[in-house]
mmCIF file of C-alpha atoms and ligand atoms in Angstrom:
data_model
loop_
_atom_site.group_PDB
_atom_site.id
_atom_site.type_symbol
_atom_site.label_atom_id
_atom_site.label_comp_id
_atom_site.label_asym_id
_atom_site.label_seq_id
_atom_site.Cartn_x
_atom_site.Cartn_y
_atom_site.Cartn_z
ATOM 1 C CA MET A 9 0.000 0.000 0.000
ATOM 2 C CA THR A 10 1.295 3.446 -0.916
ATOM 3 C CA ALA A 11 1.404 6.011 1.877
ATOM 4 C CA VAL A 12 -0.440 9.065 0.612
ATOM 5 C CA LYS A 13 -0.580 12.392 2.436
ATOM 6 C CA LEU A 14 -3.570 14.728 2.374
ATOM 7 C CA ALA A 15 -3.168 18.490 2.264
ATOM 8 C CA PRO A 16 -6.528 20.249 2.616
ATOM 9 C CA SER A 17 -6.520 23.597 0.814
ATOM 10 C CA ILE A 18 -8.194 26.269 2.920
ATOM 11 C CA LEU A 19 -9.112 28.223 -0.221
ATOM 12 C CA SER A 20 -12.410 26.331 -0.087
ATOM 13 C CA ALA A 21 -12.869 26.663 3.688
ATOM 14 C CA ASP A 22 -15.391 28.951 5.381
ATOM 15 C CA PHE A 23 -13.220 32.040 5.993
ATOM 16 C CA ALA A 24 -15.558 33.307 8.689
ATOM 17 C CA ARG A 25 -14.479 30.345 10.818
ATOM 18 C CA LEU A 26 -11.096 29.517 9.385
ATOM 19 C CA GLY A 27 -9.432 28.390 12.617
ATOM 20 C CA GLU A 28 -12.246 25.978 13.358
ATOM 21 C CA GLN A 29 -12.038 24.499 9.853
ATOM 22 C CA VAL A 30 -8.279 23.975 10.170
ATOM 23 C CA ARG A 31 -8.795 22.229 13.532
ATOM 24 C CA GLU A 32 -11.446 20.008 11.957
ATOM 25 C CA ALA A 33 -9.052 19.056 9.174
ATOM 26 C CA GLU A 34 -6.290 18.307 11.692
ATOM 27 C CA GLN A 35 -8.594 16.121 13.779
ATOM 28 C CA ALA A 36 -9.690 14.309 10.631
ATOM 29 C CA GLY A 37 -6.065 13.323 9.960
ATOM 30 C CA ALA A 38 -4.756 15.993 7.580
ATOM 31 C CA ASP A 39 -0.995 15.789 7.065
ATOM 32 C CA ARG A 40 -0.449 19.475 6.292
ATOM 33 C CA ILE A 41 -2.510 22.590 5.604
ATOM 34 C CA HIS A 42 -2.236 24.098 2.116
ATOM 35 C CA VAL A 43 -2.494 27.903 1.946
ATOM 36 C CA ASP A 44 -3.093 29.409 -1.513
ATOM 37 C CA VAL A 45 -1.607 32.884 -1.887
ATOM 38 C CA MET A 46 -2.706 34.848 -4.980
ATOM 39 C CA ASP A 47 -1.825 38.401 -5.978
ATOM 40 C CA GLY A 48 -4.215 39.253 -8.811
ATOM 41 C CA HIS A 49 -1.288 39.376 -11.267
ATOM 42 C CA PHE A 50 0.233 35.911 -11.543
ATOM 43 C CA VAL A 51 -3.311 34.559 -11.371
ATOM 44 C CA PRO A 52 -6.647 36.356 -11.823
ATOM 45 C CA ASN A 53 -7.649 36.208 -8.154
ATOM 46 C CA ILE A 54 -6.584 37.669 -4.793
ATOM 47 C CA THR A 55 -6.538 35.655 -1.569
ATOM 48 C CA MET A 56 -4.405 35.722 1.575
ATOM 49 C CA GLY A 57 -1.104 37.060 2.841
ATOM 50 C CA PRO A 58 1.310 36.439 5.719
ATOM 51 C CA LEU A 59 -1.211 37.695 8.306
ATOM 52 C CA VAL A 60 -3.429 34.683 7.656
ATOM 53 C CA VAL A 61 -0.488 32.306 8.087
ATOM 54 C CA GLN A 62 0.424 34.085 11.314
ATOM 55 C CA ALA A 63 -3.155 33.766 12.590
ATOM 56 C CA LEU A 64 -3.265 30.048 11.805
ATOM 57 C CA ARG A 65 0.137 29.219 13.285
ATOM 58 C CA PRO A 66 -1.092 28.815 16.888
ATOM 59 C CA VAL A 67 -4.222 26.981 15.751
ATOM 60 C CA THR A 68 -2.542 23.821 14.426
ATOM 61 C CA ARG A 69 0.551 21.705 14.908
ATOM 62 C CA LEU A 70 0.453 20.626 11.261
ATOM 63 C CA PRO A 71 2.962 22.015 8.770
ATOM 64 C CA LEU A 72 1.641 25.077 6.947
ATOM 65 C CA GLU A 73 2.354 24.828 3.235
ATOM 66 C CA VAL A 74 2.270 28.144 1.404
ATOM 67 C CA HIS A 75 1.604 27.937 -2.351
ATOM 68 C CA LEU A 76 2.751 31.252 -3.791
ATOM 69 C CA MET A 77 0.849 32.182 -6.934
ATOM 70 C CA ILE A 78 2.411 35.626 -7.080
ATOM 71 C CA GLU A 79 4.826 37.627 -9.186
ATOM 72 C CA GLU A 80 8.282 38.211 -7.719
ATOM 73 C CA PRO A 81 7.902 35.618 -4.955
ATOM 74 C CA ASP A 82 11.375 36.477 -3.558
ATOM 75 C CA ARG A 83 9.960 39.688 -2.103
ATOM 76 C CA PHE A 84 7.644 37.796 0.233
ATOM 77 C CA LEU A 85 9.593 34.681 1.283
ATOM 78 C CA ASP A 86 10.912 36.212 4.520
ATOM 79 C CA ALA A 87 7.478 37.478 5.546
ATOM 80 C CA PHE A 88 5.837 34.085 5.083
ATOM 81 C CA ALA A 89 8.708 32.332 6.864
ATOM 82 C CA GLU A 90 8.426 34.718 9.818
ATOM 83 C CA ALA A 91 4.656 34.231 9.876
ATOM 84 C CA GLY A 92 5.213 30.517 10.473
ATOM 85 C CA ALA A 93 5.147 28.790 7.090
ATOM 86 C CA ASP A 94 6.933 25.426 6.932
ATOM 87 C CA ASN A 95 6.907 24.739 3.194
ATOM 88 C CA LEU A 96 7.314 27.520 0.622
ATOM 89 C CA LEU A 97 6.220 26.588 -2.895
ATOM 90 C CA VAL A 98 7.118 28.800 -5.853
ATOM 91 C CA HIS A 99 6.049 28.526 -9.464
ATOM 92 C CA VAL A 100 8.680 27.788 -12.082
ATOM 93 C CA GLU A 101 6.876 30.304 -14.317
ATOM 94 C CA GLY A 102 6.950 33.094 -11.704
ATOM 95 C CA ALA A 103 10.516 32.812 -10.442
ATOM 96 C CA VAL A 104 12.923 34.380 -12.909
ATOM 97 C CA ASN A 105 15.949 33.173 -10.939
ATOM 98 C CA LEU A 106 14.523 29.921 -9.660
ATOM 99 C CA HIS A 107 17.804 28.566 -8.293
ATOM 100 C CA ARG A 108 18.320 31.692 -6.216
ATOM 101 C CA THR A 109 14.734 31.556 -4.960
ATOM 102 C CA VAL A 110 15.115 27.920 -3.895
ATOM 103 C CA GLN A 111 18.380 28.733 -2.080
ATOM 104 C CA HIS A 112 16.661 31.638 -0.350
ATOM 105 C CA VAL A 113 13.931 29.314 0.956
ATOM 106 C CA LYS A 114 16.557 26.870 2.208
ATOM 107 C CA HIS A 115 18.486 29.632 3.980
ATOM 108 C CA LEU A 116 15.287 30.461 5.790
ATOM 109 C CA GLY A 117 15.284 26.867 7.068
ATOM 110 C CA LYS A 118 12.083 25.984 5.214
ATOM 111 C CA LYS A 119 11.216 23.215 2.798
ATOM 112 C CA ALA A 120 11.499 24.367 -0.802
ATOM 113 C CA GLY A 121 8.901 23.355 -3.338
ATOM 114 C CA VAL A 122 8.601 24.099 -7.036
ATOM 115 C CA VAL A 123 5.290 24.194 -8.881
ATOM 116 C CA LEU A 124 4.533 23.541 -12.546
ATOM 117 C CA ASN A 125 1.513 24.980 -14.337
ATOM 118 C CA PRO A 126 -0.345 22.615 -16.697
ATOM 119 C CA ALA A 127 1.436 23.986 -19.794
ATOM 120 C CA THR A 128 4.925 23.770 -18.272
ATOM 121 C CA SER A 129 7.124 20.780 -19.107
ATOM 122 C CA PRO A 130 8.881 18.715 -16.409
ATOM 123 C CA VAL A 131 12.084 19.521 -18.315
ATOM 124 C CA MET A 132 11.990 22.970 -16.680
ATOM 125 C CA LEU A 133 12.780 21.284 -13.368
ATOM 126 C CA ALA A 134 15.765 19.255 -14.455
ATOM 127 C CA GLU A 135 18.525 21.568 -13.195
ATOM 128 C CA VAL A 136 16.925 22.463 -9.894
ATOM 129 C CA LEU A 137 15.473 19.103 -8.883
ATOM 130 C CA PRO A 138 18.488 18.061 -6.751
ATOM 131 C CA ASP A 139 17.959 21.173 -4.603
ATOM 132 C CA VAL A 140 14.257 20.911 -3.840
ATOM 133 C CA ASP A 141 12.180 19.052 -1.250
ATOM 134 C CA LEU A 142 8.825 19.086 -3.033
ATOM 135 C CA VAL A 143 7.457 19.181 -6.556
ATOM 136 C CA LEU A 144 3.856 20.220 -7.119
ATOM 137 C CA ALA A 145 2.127 19.503 -10.415
ATOM 138 C CA MET A 146 -0.905 21.709 -11.027
ATOM 139 C CA THR A 147 -3.747 19.574 -12.341
ATOM 140 C CA VAL A 148 -5.865 22.677 -13.069
ATOM 141 C CA ASN A 149 -4.838 26.158 -14.134
ATOM 142 C CA PRO A 150 -4.104 28.043 -10.911
ATOM 143 C CA GLY A 151 -6.396 30.752 -9.584
ATOM 144 C CA PHE A 152 -9.584 29.137 -8.360
ATOM 145 C CA GLY A 153 -10.899 26.209 -6.384
ATOM 146 C CA GLY A 154 -13.531 23.870 -7.731
ATOM 147 C CA GLN A 155 -12.182 23.439 -11.277
ATOM 148 C CA ALA A 156 -12.176 20.170 -13.194
ATOM 149 C CA PHE A 157 -9.056 17.972 -13.118
ATOM 150 C CA ILE A 158 -7.162 18.025 -16.447
ATOM 151 C CA PRO A 159 -6.755 14.322 -17.362
ATOM 152 C CA SER A 160 -3.747 14.891 -19.635
ATOM 153 C CA MET A 161 -1.757 15.895 -16.540
ATOM 154 C CA LEU A 162 -1.540 12.233 -15.522
ATOM 155 C CA GLY A 163 1.131 11.635 -18.155
ATOM 156 C CA LYS A 164 3.133 14.527 -16.753
ATOM 157 C CA VAL A 165 2.813 13.207 -13.216
ATOM 158 C CA ARG A 166 4.177 9.880 -14.455
ATOM 159 C CA ARG A 167 7.154 11.642 -16.095
ATOM 160 C CA LEU A 168 7.820 13.634 -12.930
ATOM 161 C CA ARG A 169 7.686 10.406 -10.897
ATOM 162 C CA GLN A 170 10.363 8.905 -13.159
ATOM 163 C CA MET A 171 12.600 11.976 -12.906
ATOM 164 C CA ILE A 172 12.278 12.073 -9.130
ATOM 165 C CA ASP A 173 12.972 8.348 -8.770
ATOM 166 C CA GLN A 174 16.118 8.742 -10.843
ATOM 167 C CA VAL A 175 17.457 11.980 -9.389
ATOM 168 C CA LYS A 176 16.221 12.355 -5.800
ATOM 169 C CA PRO A 177 13.685 9.776 -4.637
ATOM 170 C CA ASP A 178 12.883 11.524 -1.347
ATOM 171 C CA VAL A 179 11.378 14.544 -3.144
ATOM 172 C CA GLU A 180 7.641 14.604 -2.430
ATOM 173 C CA LEU A 181 5.438 14.702 -5.534
ATOM 174 C CA GLU A 182 2.173 16.576 -4.996
ATOM 175 C CA VAL A 183 -0.820 17.261 -7.197
ATOM 176 C CA ASP A 184 -3.156 20.234 -6.813
ATOM 177 C CA GLY A 185 -6.497 20.932 -8.479
ATOM 178 C CA GLY A 186 -9.655 18.929 -9.093
ATOM 179 C CA ILE A 187 -8.623 16.148 -6.695
ATOM 180 C CA ASP A 188 -11.612 14.175 -5.420
ATOM 181 C CA HIS A 189 -12.512 10.534 -4.737
ATOM 182 C CA ALA A 190 -12.532 9.830 -8.505
ATOM 183 C CA THR A 191 -9.284 11.547 -9.529
ATOM 184 C CA ALA A 192 -7.247 10.825 -6.376
ATOM 185 C CA PRO A 193 -6.631 7.151 -7.243
ATOM 186 C CA GLN A 194 -5.565 8.114 -10.781
ATOM 187 C CA ALA A 195 -3.089 10.672 -9.463
ATOM 188 C CA VAL A 196 -1.662 8.193 -6.951
ATOM 189 C CA GLN A 197 -1.422 5.531 -9.644
ATOM 190 C CA ALA A 198 0.571 7.998 -11.754
ATOM 191 C CA GLY A 199 2.992 8.602 -8.885
ATOM 192 C CA ALA A 200 1.652 11.429 -6.692
ATOM 193 C CA ARG A 201 2.211 10.988 -2.954
ATOM 194 C CA VAL A 202 0.625 14.181 -1.603
ATOM 195 C CA LEU A 203 -2.890 15.220 -2.600
ATOM 196 C CA VAL A 204 -3.978 18.845 -2.237
ATOM 197 C CA ALA A 205 -7.771 19.096 -2.092
ATOM 198 C CA GLY A 206 -10.021 22.086 -1.474
ATOM 199 C CA SER A 207 -13.634 21.536 -2.506
ATOM 200 C CA ALA A 208 -13.430 17.766 -1.973
ATOM 201 C CA VAL A 209 -12.628 18.479 1.692
ATOM 202 C CA PHE A 210 -14.491 21.680 2.606
ATOM 203 C CA HIS A 211 -17.493 21.709 0.254
ATOM 204 C CA GLN A 212 -18.997 18.345 1.167
ATOM 205 C CA PRO A 213 -22.468 18.154 2.729
ATOM 206 C CA ASP A 214 -21.428 15.424 5.188
ATOM 207 C CA GLY A 215 -18.565 17.498 6.599
ATOM 208 C CA VAL A 216 -14.780 17.597 6.655
ATOM 209 C CA ALA A 217 -14.143 14.312 8.500
ATOM 210 C CA ALA A 218 -16.353 12.219 6.195
ATOM 211 C CA ALA A 219 -14.894 13.942 3.139
ATOM 212 C CA MET A 220 -11.333 13.217 4.213
ATOM 213 C CA ARG A 221 -12.180 9.601 4.981
ATOM 214 C CA ARG A 222 -13.615 9.249 1.482
ATOM 215 C CA LEU A 223 -10.482 10.739 -0.097
ATOM 216 C CA ARG A 224 -8.169 8.569 1.960
ATOM 217 C CA GLU A 225 -10.070 5.392 1.077
ATOM 218 C CA ALA A 226 -10.092 6.314 -2.606
ATOM 219 C CA ALA A 227 -6.359 7.030 -2.591
ATOM 220 C CA ALA A 228 -5.321 3.879 -0.701
HETATM 221 C C1 DX5 B 310 -5.811 26.516 -7.246
HETATM 222 C C2 DX5 B 310 -5.177 26.228 -5.918
HETATM 223 C C3 DX5 B 310 -5.659 24.969 -5.300
HETATM 224 C C4 DX5 B 310 -7.152 24.952 -5.021
HETATM 225 C C5 DX5 B 310 -7.605 23.564 -5.283
HETATM 226 O O1 DX5 B 310 -5.155 27.575 -7.862
HETATM 227 O O2 DX5 B 310 -3.781 26.127 -6.029
HETATM 228 O O3 DX5 B 310 -4.908 24.633 -4.133
HETATM 229 O O4 DX5 B 310 -7.484 25.279 -3.714
HETATM 230 O O5 DX5 B 310 -8.982 23.517 -5.162
HETATM 231 P P1 DX5 B 310 -9.831 22.241 -5.614
HETATM 232 O O6 DX5 B 310 -9.318 21.063 -4.802
HETATM 233 O O7 DX5 B 310 -11.220 22.626 -5.287
HETATM 234 O O8 DX5 B 310 -9.581 22.051 -7.075
HETATM 235 ZN ZN1 ZN B 311 -2.669 25.337 -4.239
#
């Protein structure tokens, strides 16, 4: 059996009771909390900043994973690190000097992740892969929760799995976007080991715990 981690994305949580929703996810066995940061430039939406990470830090013992969908991510790495982020994920497409950005994250003592948009080839990662802790493959175009999984991304996840196995097997391969009980097993089959899920966790009528159980069973 493959050990799969679940990373609920709070983008789909009820923001009026965010702390409570994060606690619910932790109690239901979440492995980390995924925080989607958007600036209205890199993606056509605006969400949260370091203040939200700071507010959540005392609420949970889980790692806080910050997915930066912003231009010039280098400008904000220190602020998110100080706010209590554990993993800092930057887009290949948004980091002009990706190697420098990854080194910056590591100097801050945080886990460094790189993210690929659907149209970006795994080849873009080749030179930096030995330096990173996480690779995140977007399985939707970034910007919004609740979008449909792009099936052609499964081939890319398989290629990323091969690269990681050859170069640095302890790199965690994550998928993000449109992950639910139907797509989770496909993503795991292709080689993903961490599943980010927003609507499939927080928009379910039977609640967060039941939703996470469903995802975990599907992914096992
Ligand atoms: C999209 C974000 C995702 C989003 C996923 O740009 O990066 O983390 O929350 O939401 P679902 O799981 O609803 O597709
Ligand atoms: Zn995300």
